[in-house]
CSV table of C-alpha atoms and ligand atoms in Angstrom, one decimal:
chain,number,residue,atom,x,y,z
A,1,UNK,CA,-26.1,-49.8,-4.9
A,2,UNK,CA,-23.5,-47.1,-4.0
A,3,UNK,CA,-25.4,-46.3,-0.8
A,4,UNK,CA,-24.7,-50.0,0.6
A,5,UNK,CA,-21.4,-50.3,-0.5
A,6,UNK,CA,-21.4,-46.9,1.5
A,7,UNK,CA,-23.0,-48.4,4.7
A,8,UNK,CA,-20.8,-51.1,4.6
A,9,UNK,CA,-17.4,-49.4,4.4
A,10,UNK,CA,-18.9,-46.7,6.8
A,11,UNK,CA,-19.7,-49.7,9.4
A,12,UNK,CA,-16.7,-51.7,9.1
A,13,UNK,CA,-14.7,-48.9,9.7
A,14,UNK,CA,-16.9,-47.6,13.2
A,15,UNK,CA,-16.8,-51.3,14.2
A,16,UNK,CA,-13.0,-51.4,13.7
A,17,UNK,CA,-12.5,-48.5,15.7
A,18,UNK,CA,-13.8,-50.5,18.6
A,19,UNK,CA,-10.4,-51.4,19.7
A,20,UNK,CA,-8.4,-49.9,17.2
A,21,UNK,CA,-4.7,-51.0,18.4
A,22,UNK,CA,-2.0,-48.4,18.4
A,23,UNK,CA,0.2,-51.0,17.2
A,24,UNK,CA,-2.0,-51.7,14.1
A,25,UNK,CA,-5.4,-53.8,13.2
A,26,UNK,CA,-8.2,-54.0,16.3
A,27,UNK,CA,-7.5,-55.9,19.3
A,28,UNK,CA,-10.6,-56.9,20.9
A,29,UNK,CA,-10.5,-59.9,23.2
A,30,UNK,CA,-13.6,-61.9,24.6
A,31,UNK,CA,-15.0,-60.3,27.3
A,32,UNK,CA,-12.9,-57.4,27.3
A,33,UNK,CA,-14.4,-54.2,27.6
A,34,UNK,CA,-13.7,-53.2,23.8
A,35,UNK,CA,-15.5,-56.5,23.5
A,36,UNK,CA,-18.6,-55.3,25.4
A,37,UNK,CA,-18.6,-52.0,23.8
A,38,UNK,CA,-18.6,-53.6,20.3
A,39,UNK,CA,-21.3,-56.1,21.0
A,40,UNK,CA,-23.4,-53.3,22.4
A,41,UNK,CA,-22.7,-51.3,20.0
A,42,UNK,CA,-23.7,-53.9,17.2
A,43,UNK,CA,-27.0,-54.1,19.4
A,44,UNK,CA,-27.7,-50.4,19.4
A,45,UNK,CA,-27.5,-50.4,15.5
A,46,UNK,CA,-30.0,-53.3,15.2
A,47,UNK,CA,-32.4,-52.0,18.1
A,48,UNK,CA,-32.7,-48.8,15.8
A,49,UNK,CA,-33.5,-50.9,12.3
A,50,UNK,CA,-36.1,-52.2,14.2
A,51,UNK,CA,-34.5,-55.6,15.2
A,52,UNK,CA,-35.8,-57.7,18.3
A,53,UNK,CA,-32.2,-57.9,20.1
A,54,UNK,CA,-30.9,-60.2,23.4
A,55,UNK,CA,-27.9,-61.7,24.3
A,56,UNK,CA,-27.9,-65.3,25.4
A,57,UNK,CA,-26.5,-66.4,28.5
A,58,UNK,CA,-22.9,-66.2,27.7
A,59,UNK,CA,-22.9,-62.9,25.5
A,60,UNK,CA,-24.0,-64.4,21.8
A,61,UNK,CA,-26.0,-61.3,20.5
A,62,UNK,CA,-28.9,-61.7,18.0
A,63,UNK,CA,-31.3,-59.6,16.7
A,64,UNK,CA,-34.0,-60.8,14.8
A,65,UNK,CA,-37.0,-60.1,12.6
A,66,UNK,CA,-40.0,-62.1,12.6
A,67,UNK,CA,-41.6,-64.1,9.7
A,68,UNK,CA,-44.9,-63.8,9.1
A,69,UNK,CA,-45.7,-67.8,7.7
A,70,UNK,CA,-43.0,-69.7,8.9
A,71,UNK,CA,-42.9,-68.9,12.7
A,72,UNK,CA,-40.7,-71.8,13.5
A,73,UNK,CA,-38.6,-71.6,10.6
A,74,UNK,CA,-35.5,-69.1,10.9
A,75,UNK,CA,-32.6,-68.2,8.5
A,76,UNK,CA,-29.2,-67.3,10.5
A,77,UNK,CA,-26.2,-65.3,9.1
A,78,UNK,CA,-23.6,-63.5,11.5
A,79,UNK,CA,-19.6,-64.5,12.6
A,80,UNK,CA,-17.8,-63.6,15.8
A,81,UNK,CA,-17.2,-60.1,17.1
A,82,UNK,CA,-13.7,-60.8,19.1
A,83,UNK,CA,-10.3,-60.5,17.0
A,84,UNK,CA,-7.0,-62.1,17.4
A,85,UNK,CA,-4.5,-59.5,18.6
A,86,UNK,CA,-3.9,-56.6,15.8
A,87,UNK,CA,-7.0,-58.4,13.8
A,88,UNK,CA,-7.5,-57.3,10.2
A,89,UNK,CA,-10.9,-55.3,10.0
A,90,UNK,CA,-13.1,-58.1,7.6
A,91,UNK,CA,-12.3,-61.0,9.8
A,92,UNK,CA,-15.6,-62.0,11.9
A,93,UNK,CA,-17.0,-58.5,12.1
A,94,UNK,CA,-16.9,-58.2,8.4
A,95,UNK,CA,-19.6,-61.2,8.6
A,96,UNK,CA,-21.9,-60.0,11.1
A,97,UNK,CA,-22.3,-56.5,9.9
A,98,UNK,CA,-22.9,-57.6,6.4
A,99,UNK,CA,-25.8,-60.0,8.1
A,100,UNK,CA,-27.5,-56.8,9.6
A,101,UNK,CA,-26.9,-54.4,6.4
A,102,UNK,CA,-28.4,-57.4,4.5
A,103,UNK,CA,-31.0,-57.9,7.1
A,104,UNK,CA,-31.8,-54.5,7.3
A,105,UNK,CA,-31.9,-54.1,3.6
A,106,UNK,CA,-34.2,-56.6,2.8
A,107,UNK,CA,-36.7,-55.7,5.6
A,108,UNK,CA,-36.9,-51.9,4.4
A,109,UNK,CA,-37.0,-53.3,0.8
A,110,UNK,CA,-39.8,-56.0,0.7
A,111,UNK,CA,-41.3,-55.6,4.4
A,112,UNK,CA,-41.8,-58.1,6.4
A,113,UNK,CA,-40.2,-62.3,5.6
A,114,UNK,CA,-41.8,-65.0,5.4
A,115,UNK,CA,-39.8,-66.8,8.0
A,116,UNK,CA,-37.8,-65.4,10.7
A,117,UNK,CA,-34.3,-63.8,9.5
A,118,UNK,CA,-31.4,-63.4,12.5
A,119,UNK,CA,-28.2,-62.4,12.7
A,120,UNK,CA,-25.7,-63.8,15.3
A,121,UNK,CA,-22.6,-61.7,16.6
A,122,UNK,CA,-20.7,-64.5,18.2
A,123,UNK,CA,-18.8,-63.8,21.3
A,124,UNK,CA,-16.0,-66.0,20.5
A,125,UNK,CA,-13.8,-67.8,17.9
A,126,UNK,CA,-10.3,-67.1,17.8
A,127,UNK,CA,-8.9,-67.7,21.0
A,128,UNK,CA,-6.7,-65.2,21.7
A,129,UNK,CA,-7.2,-64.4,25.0
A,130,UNK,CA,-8.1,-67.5,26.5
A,131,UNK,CA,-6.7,-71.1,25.6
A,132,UNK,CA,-10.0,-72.2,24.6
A,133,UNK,CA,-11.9,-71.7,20.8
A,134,UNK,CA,-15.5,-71.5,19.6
A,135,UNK,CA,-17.2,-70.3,23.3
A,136,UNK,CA,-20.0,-69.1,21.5
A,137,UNK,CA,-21.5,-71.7,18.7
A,138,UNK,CA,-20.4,-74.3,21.0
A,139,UNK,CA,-22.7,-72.9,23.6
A,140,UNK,CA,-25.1,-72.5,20.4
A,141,UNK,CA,-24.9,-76.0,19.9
A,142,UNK,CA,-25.2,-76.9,23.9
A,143,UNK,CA,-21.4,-78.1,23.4
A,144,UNK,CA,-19.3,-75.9,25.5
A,145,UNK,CA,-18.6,-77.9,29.4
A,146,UNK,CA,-18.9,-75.5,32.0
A,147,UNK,CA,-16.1,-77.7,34.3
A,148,UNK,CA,-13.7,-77.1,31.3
A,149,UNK,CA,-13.4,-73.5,32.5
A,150,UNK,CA,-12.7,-73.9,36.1
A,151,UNK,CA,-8.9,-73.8,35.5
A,152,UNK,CA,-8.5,-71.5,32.4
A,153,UNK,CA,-7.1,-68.1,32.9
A,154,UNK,CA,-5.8,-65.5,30.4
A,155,UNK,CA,-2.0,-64.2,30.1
A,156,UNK,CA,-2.9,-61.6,33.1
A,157,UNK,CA,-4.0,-64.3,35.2
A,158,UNK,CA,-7.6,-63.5,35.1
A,159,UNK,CA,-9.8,-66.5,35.9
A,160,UNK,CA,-12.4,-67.1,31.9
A,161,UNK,CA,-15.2,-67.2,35.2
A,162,UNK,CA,-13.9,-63.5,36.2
A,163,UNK,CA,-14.0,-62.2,33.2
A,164,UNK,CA,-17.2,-63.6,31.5
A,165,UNK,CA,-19.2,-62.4,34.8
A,166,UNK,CA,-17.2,-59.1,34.5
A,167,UNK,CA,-18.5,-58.3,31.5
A,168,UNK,CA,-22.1,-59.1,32.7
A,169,UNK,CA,-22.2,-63.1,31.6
A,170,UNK,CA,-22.3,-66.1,32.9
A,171,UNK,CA,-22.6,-69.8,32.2
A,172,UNK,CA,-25.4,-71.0,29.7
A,173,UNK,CA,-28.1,-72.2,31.8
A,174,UNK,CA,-28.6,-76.0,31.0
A,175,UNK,CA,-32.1,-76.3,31.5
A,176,UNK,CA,-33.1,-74.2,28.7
A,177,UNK,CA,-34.0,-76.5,25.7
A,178,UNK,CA,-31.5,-76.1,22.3
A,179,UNK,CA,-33.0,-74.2,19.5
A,180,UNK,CA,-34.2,-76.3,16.7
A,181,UNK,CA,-35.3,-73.8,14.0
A,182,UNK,CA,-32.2,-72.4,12.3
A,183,UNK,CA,-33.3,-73.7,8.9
A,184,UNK,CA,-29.7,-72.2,7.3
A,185,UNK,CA,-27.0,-70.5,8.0
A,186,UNK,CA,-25.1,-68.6,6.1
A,187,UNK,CA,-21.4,-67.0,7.3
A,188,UNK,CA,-19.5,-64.3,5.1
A,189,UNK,CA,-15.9,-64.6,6.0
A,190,UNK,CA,-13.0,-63.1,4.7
A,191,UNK,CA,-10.9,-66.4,2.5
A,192,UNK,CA,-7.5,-65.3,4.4
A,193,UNK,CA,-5.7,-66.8,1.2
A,194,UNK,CA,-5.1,-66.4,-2.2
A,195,UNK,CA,-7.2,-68.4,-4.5
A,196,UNK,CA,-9.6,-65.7,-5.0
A,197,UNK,CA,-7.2,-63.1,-6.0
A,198,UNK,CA,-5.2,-65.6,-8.0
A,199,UNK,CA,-8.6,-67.0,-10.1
A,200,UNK,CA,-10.0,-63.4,-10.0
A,201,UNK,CA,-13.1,-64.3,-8.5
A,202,UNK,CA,-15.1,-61.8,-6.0
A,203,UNK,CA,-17.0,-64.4,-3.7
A,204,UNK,CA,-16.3,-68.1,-3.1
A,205,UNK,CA,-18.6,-70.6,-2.2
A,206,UNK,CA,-17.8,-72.4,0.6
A,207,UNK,CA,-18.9,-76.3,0.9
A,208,UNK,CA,-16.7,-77.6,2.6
A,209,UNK,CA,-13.7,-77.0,4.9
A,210,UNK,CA,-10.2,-78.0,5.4
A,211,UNK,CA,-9.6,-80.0,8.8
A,212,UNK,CA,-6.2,-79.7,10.3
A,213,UNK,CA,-4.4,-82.9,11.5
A,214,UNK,CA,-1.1,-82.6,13.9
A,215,UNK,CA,0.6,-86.0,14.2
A,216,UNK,CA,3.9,-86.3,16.3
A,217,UNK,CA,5.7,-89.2,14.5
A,218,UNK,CA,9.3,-90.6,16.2
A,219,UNK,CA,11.6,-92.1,12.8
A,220,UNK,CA,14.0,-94.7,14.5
A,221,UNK,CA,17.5,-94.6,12.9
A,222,UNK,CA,20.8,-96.0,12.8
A,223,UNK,CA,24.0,-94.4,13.5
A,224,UNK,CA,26.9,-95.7,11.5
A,225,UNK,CA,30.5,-95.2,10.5
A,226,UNK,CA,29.8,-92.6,7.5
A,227,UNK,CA,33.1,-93.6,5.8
A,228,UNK,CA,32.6,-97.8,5.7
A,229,UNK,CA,29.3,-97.9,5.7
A,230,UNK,CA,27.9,-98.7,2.2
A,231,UNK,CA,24.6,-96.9,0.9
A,232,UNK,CA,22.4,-101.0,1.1
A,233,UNK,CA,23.6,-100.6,5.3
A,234,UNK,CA,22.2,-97.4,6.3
A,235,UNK,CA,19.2,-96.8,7.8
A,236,UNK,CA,19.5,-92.9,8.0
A,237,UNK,CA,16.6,-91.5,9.5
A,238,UNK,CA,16.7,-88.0,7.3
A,239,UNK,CA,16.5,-89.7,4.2
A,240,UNK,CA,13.4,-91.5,4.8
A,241,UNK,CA,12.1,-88.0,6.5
A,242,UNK,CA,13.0,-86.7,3.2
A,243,UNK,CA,10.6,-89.3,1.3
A,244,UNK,CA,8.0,-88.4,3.8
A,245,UNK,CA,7.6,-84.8,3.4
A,246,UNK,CA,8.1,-85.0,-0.5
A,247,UNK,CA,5.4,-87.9,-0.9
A,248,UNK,CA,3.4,-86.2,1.7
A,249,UNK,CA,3.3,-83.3,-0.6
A,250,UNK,CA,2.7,-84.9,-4.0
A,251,UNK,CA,-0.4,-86.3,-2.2
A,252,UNK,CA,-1.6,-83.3,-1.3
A,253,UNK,CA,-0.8,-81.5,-5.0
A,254,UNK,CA,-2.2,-84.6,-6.8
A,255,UNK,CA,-5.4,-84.1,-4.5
A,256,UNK,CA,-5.9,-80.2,-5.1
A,257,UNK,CA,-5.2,-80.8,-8.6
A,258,UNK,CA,-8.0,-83.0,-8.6
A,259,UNK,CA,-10.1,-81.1,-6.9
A,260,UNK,CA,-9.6,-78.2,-9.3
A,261,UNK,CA,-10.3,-80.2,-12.5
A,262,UNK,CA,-13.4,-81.6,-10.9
A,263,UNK,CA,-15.1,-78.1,-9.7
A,264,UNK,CA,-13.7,-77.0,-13.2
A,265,UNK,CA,-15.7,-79.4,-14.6
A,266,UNK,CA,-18.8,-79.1,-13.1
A,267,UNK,CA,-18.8,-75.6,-13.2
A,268,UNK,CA,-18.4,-76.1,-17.3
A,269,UNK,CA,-21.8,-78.6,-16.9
A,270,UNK,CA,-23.5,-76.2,-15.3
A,271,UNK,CA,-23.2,-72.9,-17.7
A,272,UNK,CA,-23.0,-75.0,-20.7
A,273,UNK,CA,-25.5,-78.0,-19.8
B,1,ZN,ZN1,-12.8,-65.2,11.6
């Protein structure tokens, strides 16, 4: 056991060093050449454990080891390999280095798998350098639009077309069919919260996720004489702002709290029957 917790501190910190920002963390944006060196890097490592390795079209690496029953049936783990700027050293890279180490570990352990196990380093998540997220599962997926990009250009100025065929990519190629074989996928992630800590738990269980709305509401008041106007005549617009936030907020409390009780619960169930 010591020897993987070994590998995996040893790899995290080579892979953080890949970019290592004078100013703190790793900065390594999509197709920058940190970026390239990191995903070939990542490569290397799993050409050597014996891994079949390729990039797609846009710079998703995998590297993959065949199944001996299952042929069409393939297991996934991995994350993305860019970082925000000054990016801590478990977020994204933390998940596709544990896929190899895992990978690796249970191919020199037990041989070869029944169905095929793969690990994807994705080229994209964060969008740090461009103003555009998830370039790489949403190629995965066949989601990304190639006319999207035309017009989208770093901080620098450089063109997302410049760069992506700088670094030796270029646009998915749309006549190649989607795959349909990843059977599961499985992404370890740093939480980047607290609940962990707080409940001292080690690993969380991920089921579902929390979607982000952003509304932009407009609250029509009414300006009044402040000294004659009596509390029934005012319509002041930071009062009922007031009521919105705080309601807003009980709603969301009452809902966690909820929440809570119920995974309590059925945690309780399922030790105790
Ligand atoms: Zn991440």
């Amino acid at each position: 056991m010591d020897k993987i917790f070994k590998d995996v501190a040893d790899n995290v910190t080579w892979l953080s060093g890949i970019g290592a920002d004078p100013t703190g963390g790793t900065t390594r944006l999509l197709y920058s050449d940190y970026w390239v060196e990191a995903q070939q890097g990542v490569k290397k490592k799993m050409d050597e454990a014996g891994f079949t390795t390729y990039f797609d079209d846009i710079g998703n690496l995998f590297g993959r080891v065949e199944g001996s029953t299952y042929k069409d049936e393939t297991i996934m783990s991995g994350s993305h390999i860019d970082t925000v700027v000054n990016g801590g050293k478990l977020d994204g890279q933390f998940g596709v280095l544990a896929a190899y180490l895992a990978i690796k570990y249970l191919k020199e352990q037990h041989g070869q798998p029944l169905r095929n196990l793969e690990v994807i380093s994705m080229a994209e998540e964060e969008g740090s350098r461009f103003p555009y997220v998830f370039w790489g599962s949403k190629n995965f997926f066949g989601l990304a639009n190639k006319d999207e990009m035309a017009g989208v250009a770093d901080f620098e100025g450089v063109k997302f077309v410049d760069a992506m065929r700088g670094a030796g990519f270029d646009f998915r190629d749309e006549t190649k069919p989607l795959r349909d074989d990843i059977k599961a996928f499985v992404e370890i992630h740093i939480e980047q919260g607290k609940v962990l800590e707080n409940e001292g738990k080690a690993v969380g269980v991920v089921n579902s996720i929390a979607g982000q709305r952003r509304y932009t509401i407009v609250l029509n008041g009414e300006s009044n004489h402040a000294g004659t106007t009596p509390m029934g005549y005012r319509k002041d617009t930071v009062y009922a702002f007031s009521k919105i936030v705080t309601q807003s907020i009980d709603k969301a409390k009452k809902n966690w709290r909820s929440t809570r009780t119920y995974f309590r619960k059925s945690r309780a169930k399922a030790k105790y029957g």
